[in-house]
Coordinates of C-alpha atoms and ligand atoms in Angstrom, one line a residue:
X1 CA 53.3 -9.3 51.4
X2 CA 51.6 -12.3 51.5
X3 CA 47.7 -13.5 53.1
X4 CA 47.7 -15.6 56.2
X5 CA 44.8 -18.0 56.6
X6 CA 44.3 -19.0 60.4
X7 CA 43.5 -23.1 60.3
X8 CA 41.3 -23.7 63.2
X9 CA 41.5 -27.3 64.3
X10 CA 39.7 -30.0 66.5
X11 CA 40.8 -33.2 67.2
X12 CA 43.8 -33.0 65.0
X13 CA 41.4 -32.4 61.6
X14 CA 41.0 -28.8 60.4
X15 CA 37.4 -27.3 60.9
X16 CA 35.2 -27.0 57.8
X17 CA 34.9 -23.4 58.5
X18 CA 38.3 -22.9 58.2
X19 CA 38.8 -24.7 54.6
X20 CA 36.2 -22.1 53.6
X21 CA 38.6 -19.5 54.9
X22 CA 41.8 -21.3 52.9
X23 CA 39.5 -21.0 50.2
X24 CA 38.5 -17.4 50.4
X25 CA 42.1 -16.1 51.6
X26 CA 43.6 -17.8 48.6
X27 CA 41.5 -16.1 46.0
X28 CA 42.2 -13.3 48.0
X29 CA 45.6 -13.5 47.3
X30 CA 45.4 -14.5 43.5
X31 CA 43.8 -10.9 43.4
X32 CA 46.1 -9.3 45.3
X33 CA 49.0 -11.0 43.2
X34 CA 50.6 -12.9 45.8
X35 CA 50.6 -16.2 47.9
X36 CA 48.5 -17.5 50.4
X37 CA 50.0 -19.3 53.6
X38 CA 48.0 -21.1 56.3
X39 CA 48.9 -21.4 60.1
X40 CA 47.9 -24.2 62.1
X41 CA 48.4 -24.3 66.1
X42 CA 48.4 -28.2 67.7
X43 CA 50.1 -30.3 69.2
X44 CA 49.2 -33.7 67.1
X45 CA 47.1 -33.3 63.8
X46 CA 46.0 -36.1 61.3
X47 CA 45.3 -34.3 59.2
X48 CA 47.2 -34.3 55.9
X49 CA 48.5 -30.7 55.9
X50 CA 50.3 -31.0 52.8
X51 CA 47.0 -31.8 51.0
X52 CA 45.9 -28.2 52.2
X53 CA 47.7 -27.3 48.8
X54 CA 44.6 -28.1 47.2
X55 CA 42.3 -24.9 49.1
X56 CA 45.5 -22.7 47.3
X57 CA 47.9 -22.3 50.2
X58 CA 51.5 -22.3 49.4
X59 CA 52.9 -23.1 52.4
X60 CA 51.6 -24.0 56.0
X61 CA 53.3 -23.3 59.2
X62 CA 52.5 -25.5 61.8
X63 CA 53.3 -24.2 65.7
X64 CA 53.5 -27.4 67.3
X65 CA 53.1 -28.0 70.9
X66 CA 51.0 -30.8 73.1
X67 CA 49.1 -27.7 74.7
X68 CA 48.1 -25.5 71.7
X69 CA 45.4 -28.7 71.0
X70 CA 43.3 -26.1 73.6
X71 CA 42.5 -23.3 72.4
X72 CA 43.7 -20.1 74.4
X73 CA 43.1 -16.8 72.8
X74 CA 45.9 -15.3 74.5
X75 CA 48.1 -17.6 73.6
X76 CA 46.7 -18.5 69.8
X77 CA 46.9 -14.2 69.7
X78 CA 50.5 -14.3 70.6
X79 CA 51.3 -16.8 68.0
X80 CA 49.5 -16.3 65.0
X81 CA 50.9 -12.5 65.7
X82 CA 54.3 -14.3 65.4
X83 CA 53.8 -15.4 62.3
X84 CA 51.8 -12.6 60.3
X85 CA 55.0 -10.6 61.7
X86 CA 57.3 -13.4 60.2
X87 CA 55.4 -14.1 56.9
X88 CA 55.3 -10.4 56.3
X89 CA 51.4 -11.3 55.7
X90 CA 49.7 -8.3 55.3
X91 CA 46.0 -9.7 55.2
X92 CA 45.3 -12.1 58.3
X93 CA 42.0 -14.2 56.9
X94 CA 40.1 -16.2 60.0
X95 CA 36.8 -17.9 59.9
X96 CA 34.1 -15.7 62.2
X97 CA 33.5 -18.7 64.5
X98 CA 33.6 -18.9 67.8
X99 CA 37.4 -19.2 68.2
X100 CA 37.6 -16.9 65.2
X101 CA 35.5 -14.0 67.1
X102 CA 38.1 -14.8 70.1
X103 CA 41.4 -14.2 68.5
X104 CA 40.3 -11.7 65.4
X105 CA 39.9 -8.6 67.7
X106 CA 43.0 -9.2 69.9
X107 CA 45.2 -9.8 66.8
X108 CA 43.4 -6.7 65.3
X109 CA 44.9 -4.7 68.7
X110 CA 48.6 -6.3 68.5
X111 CA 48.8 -6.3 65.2
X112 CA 47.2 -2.3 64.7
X113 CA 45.3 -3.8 62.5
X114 CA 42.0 -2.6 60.7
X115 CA 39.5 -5.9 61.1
X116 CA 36.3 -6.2 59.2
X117 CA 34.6 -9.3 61.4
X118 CA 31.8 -11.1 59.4
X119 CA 32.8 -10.8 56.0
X120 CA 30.2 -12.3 53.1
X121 CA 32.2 -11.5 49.9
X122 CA 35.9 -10.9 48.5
X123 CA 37.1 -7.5 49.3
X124 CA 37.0 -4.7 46.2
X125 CA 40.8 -3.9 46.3
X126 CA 41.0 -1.9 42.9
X127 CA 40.0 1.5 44.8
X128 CA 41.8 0.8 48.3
X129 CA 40.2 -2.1 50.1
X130 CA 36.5 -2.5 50.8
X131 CA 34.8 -5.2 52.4
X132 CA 31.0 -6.5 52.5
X133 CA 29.8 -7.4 55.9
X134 CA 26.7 -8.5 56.7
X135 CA 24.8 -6.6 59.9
X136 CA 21.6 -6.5 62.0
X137 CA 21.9 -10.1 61.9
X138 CA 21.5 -10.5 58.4
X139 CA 19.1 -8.1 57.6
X140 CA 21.3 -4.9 55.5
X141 CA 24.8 -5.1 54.4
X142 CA 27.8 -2.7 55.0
X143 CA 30.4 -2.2 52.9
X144 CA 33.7 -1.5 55.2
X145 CA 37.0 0.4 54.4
X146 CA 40.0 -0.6 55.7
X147 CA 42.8 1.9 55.6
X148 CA 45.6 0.2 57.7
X149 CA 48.7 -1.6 56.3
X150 CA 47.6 -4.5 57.9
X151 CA 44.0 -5.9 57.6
X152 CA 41.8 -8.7 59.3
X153 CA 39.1 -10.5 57.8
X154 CA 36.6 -12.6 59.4
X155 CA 34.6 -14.8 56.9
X156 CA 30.8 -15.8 57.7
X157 CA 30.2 -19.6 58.4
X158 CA 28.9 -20.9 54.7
X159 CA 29.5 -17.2 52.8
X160 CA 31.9 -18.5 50.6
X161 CA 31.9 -21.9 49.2
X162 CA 34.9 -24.5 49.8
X163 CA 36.9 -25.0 46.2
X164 CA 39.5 -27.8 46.3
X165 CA 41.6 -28.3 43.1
X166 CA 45.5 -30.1 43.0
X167 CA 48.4 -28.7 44.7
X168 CA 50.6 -29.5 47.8
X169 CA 51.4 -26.8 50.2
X170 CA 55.0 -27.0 51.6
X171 CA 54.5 -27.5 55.2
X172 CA 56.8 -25.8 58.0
X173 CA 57.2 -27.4 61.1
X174 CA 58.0 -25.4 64.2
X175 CA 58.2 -26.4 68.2
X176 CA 57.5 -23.7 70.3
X177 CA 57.5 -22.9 73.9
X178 CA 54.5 -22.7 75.7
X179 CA 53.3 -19.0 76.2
X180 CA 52.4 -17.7 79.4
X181 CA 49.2 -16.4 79.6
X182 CA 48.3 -17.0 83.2
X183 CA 45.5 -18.9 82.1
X184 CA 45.5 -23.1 81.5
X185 CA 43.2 -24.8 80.2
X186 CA 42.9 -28.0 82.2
X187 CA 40.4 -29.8 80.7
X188 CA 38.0 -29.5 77.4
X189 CA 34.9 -31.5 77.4
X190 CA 33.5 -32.5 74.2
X191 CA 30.2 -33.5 73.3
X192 CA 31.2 -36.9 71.4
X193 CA 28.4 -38.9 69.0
X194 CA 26.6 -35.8 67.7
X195 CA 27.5 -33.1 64.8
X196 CA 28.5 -29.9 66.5
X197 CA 26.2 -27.6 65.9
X198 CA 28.1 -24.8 64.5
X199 CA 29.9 -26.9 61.7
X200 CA 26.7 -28.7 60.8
X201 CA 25.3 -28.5 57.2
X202 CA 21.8 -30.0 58.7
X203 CA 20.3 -28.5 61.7
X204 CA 16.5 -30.1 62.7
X205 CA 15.4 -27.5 65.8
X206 CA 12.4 -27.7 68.1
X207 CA 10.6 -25.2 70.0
X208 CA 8.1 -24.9 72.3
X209 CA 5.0 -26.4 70.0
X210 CA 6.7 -29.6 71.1
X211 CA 5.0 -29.2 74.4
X212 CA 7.8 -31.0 76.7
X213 CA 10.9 -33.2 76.8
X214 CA 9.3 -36.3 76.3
X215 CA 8.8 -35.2 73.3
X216 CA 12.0 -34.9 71.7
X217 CA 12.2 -38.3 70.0
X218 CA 10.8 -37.1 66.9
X219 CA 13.1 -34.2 66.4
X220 CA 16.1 -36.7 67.0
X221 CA 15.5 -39.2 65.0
X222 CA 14.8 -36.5 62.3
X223 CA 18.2 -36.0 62.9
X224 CA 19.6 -39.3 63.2
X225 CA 18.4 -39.8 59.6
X226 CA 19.3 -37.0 58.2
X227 CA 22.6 -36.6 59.9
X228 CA 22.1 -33.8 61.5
X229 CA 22.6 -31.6 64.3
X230 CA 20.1 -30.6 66.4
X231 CA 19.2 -27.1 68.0
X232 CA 16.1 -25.6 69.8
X233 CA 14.6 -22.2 70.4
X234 CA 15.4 -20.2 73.8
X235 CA 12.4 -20.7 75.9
X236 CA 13.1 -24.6 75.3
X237 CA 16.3 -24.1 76.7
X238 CA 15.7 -22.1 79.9
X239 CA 12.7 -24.6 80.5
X240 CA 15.5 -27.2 80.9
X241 CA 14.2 -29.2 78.0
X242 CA 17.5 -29.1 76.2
X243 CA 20.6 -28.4 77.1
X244 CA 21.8 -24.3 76.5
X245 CA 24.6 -25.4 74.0
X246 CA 21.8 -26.1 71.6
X247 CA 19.9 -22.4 71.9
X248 CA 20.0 -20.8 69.0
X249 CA 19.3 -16.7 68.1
X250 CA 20.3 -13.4 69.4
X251 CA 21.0 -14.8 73.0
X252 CA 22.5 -18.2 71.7
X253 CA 24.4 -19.5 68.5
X254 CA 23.9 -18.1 65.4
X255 CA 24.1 -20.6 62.7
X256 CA 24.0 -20.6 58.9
X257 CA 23.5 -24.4 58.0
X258 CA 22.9 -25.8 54.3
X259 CA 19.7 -26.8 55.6
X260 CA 17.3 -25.8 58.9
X261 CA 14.4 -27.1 59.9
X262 CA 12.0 -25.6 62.4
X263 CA 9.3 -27.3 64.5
X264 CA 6.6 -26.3 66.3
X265 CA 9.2 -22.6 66.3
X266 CA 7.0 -19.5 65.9
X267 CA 9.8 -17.4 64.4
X268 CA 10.2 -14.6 66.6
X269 CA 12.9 -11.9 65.2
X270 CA 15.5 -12.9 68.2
X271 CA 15.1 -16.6 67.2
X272 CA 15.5 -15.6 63.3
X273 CA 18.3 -13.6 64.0
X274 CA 20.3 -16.8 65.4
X275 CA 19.3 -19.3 62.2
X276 CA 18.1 -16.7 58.9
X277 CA 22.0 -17.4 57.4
X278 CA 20.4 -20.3 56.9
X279 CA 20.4 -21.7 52.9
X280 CA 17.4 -23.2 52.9
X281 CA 14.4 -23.0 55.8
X282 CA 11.8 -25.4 56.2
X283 CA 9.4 -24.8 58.8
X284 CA 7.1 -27.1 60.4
X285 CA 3.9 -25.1 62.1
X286 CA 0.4 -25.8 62.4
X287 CA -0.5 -22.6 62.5
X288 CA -0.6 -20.8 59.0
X289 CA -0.4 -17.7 60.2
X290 CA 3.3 -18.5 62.3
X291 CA 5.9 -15.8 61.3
X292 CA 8.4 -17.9 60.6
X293 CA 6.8 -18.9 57.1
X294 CA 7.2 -15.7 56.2
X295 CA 11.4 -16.3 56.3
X296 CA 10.7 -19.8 55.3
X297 CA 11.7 -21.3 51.8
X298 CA 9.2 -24.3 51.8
X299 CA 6.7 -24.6 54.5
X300 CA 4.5 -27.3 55.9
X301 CA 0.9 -26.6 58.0
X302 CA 0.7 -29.0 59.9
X303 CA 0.5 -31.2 63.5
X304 CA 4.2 -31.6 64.1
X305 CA 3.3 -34.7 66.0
X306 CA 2.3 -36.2 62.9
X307 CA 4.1 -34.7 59.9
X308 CA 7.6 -35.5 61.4
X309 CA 7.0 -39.1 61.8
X310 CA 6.4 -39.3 58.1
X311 CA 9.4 -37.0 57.4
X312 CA 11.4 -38.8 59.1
X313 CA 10.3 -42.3 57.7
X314 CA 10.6 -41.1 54.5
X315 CA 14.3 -39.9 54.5
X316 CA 15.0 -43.5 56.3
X317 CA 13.4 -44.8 53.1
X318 CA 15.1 -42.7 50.5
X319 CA 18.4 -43.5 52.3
X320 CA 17.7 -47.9 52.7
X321 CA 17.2 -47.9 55.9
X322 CA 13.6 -47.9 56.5
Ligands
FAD401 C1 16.0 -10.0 74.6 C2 15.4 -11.3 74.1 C3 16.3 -12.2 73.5 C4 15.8 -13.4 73.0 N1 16.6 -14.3 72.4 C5 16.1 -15.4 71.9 C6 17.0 -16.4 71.2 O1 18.2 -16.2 71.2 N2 16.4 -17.5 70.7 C7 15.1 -17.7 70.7 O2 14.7 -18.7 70.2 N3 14.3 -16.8 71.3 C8 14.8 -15.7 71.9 N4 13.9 -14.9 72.6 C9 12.5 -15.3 72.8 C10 11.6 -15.0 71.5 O3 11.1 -13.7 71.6 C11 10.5 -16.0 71.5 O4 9.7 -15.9 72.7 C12 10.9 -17.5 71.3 O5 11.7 -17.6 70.2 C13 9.6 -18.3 71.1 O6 10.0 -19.7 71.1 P1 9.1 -20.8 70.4 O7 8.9 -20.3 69.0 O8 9.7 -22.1 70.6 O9 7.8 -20.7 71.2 P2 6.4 -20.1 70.9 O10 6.4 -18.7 70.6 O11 5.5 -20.5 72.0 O12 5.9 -20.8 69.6 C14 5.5 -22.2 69.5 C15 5.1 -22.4 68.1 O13 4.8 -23.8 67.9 C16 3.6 -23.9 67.1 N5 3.0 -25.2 67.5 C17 2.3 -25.5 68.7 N6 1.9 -26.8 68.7 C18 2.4 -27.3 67.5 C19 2.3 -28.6 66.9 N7 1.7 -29.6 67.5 N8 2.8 -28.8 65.7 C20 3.4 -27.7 65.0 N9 3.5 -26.5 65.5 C21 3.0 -26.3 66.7 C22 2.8 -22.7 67.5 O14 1.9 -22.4 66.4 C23 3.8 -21.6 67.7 O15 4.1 -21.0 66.4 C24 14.4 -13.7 73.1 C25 13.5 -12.7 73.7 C26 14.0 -11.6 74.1 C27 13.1 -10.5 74.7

């Protein structure tokens, strides 16, 4: 019995999301009274694995092979299975990311296990095993039990913080053979220069009060100075203002950044549902009456076109670079 943490990677460096996970599975097994254990799939990493002893993993396995740096669910399904089988893990824990909401419910089905996807808290385990999910995008929760031997956990971007003490993990090192999906990923383009948006702790989003694409500067170099990531609402998006990668709500990404900033966004329910994970909302309207105050935690009335400017010139003062 032991918990398995899926390690998503990119690049070679594990995904914040995932040391959240490493995080949350290992507390999970401190309750549970035994050890956690990570798997990593990838060909080349940089990062120091070892030093994953620090999120509480005991060991790591890592599946090495040049084309597991592509993520393949099939293929990422037939390994981590592999392993949960050869661990004798009977709790997989996965961040519910994207890749995450690939591979849970197909290792759910080989592995017969019971998966609870979106998790927000430590399961109860002193009365069987009970999990807090969070659904109708964000608005009730659900507490799930899972009955199965085996059980899958999906953890919520940002529901559980990252806690990093000492330790080394022992790491395992294991060529395999390529599995045969009948899929291959030839090529994965990656959007270089910019924070993805689904690992970003600051997201600055713009909606259709910015009246056109010319107008964009002021939301990116909001973001520039802040570091941020930057997202927009839906209607921006099928206006060809931005790109669709960057739609956000119940038809695009949902997000749950430290920090999201809306302008010129009314706050419709199917944009809320995308972005109201969100720690803290600042919203940027000029009209006072725009719902999104309402799911707002500080709120500014005002011409976008004029407050942002002086947002942004004040964070590029505060930081030295004015
Ligand atoms: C099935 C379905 C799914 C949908 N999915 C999504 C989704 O995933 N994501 C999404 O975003 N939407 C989605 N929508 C659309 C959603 O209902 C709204 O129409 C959309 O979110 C509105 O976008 P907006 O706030 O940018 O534009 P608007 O509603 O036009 O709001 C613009 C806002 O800008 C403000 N404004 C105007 N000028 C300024 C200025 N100079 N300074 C400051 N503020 C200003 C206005 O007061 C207004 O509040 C969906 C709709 C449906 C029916």
């Amino acid at each position: 019995m032991s918990v398995l943490i899926f390690l998503d990677q990119s690049a070679g460096h594990i995904k914040k999301n995932s040391l959240e996970a490493a995080s949350y599975g290992s507390k999970l097994a401190e309750q549970l009274g035994t050890d956690a254990e990570g798997v990593v799939l990838a060909g080349n990493l940089s990062e120091d694995l070892a030093a994953l002893g620090g999120y509480g993993l005991k060991r790591i396995h890592h599946l090495k092979n040049i084309a597991l740096d592509q993520f393949d669910s099939q293929a990422f399904t037939h390994l981590v299975a592999g392993t949960a089988v050869s661990t004798g893990a009977t709790v997989i824990v996965l961040s519910n990311n994207f890749n995450g909401k690939a591979l849970a419910p197909r290792l759910s089905v080989k592995l017969e296990a019971g998966l609870v996807a979106g998790a927000i808290a430590l399961p109860v385990t002193d009365k069987g095993f009970v999990v807090k999910k969070s659904v109708f995008s964000g608005k009730a929760f659900a507490n799930v039990a899972i009955h199965t031997d085996k059980k899958i956990i999906s953890l919520n971007a940002n529901a559980f913080p990252v806690s990093k003490g000492e330790g080394t993990a022992e790491v395992i090192e294991t060529a395999v053979a390529s599995v045969n999906t009948g899929v291959t990923v030839t090529a994965a383009e990656q959007v270089t220069g910019e924070v993805p948006l689904s690992e970003a702790e600051i997201v600055v989003s713009g909606g259709r009060g910015l009246k056109g694409p010319e107008n964009w500067g002021i939301v990116t170099d909001l973001a520039k100075a802040l570091g941020a990531a930057t997202a927009c609402s839906r209607p921006v998006s099928d206006s060809d203002w931005r790109p669709h990668h960057e739609h956000v709500g119940q038809t695009g990404l949902t997000i749950a950044p430290n920090l999201y900033i809306a302008i010129g966004i009314s706050g419709a329910i199917q944009h809320l549902a995308g972005v109201n994970r969100s720690k803290t909302i600042v919203v940027i309207n000029k009209d006072p009456e725009a719902p999104f105050f309402k799911a707002a935690d500080y709120g500014i009335v005002g011409d976008a076109f004029d407050v942002v400017p002086k947002i942004t010139a004040a964070v590029k003062q505060l930081k030295g670079n004015a």
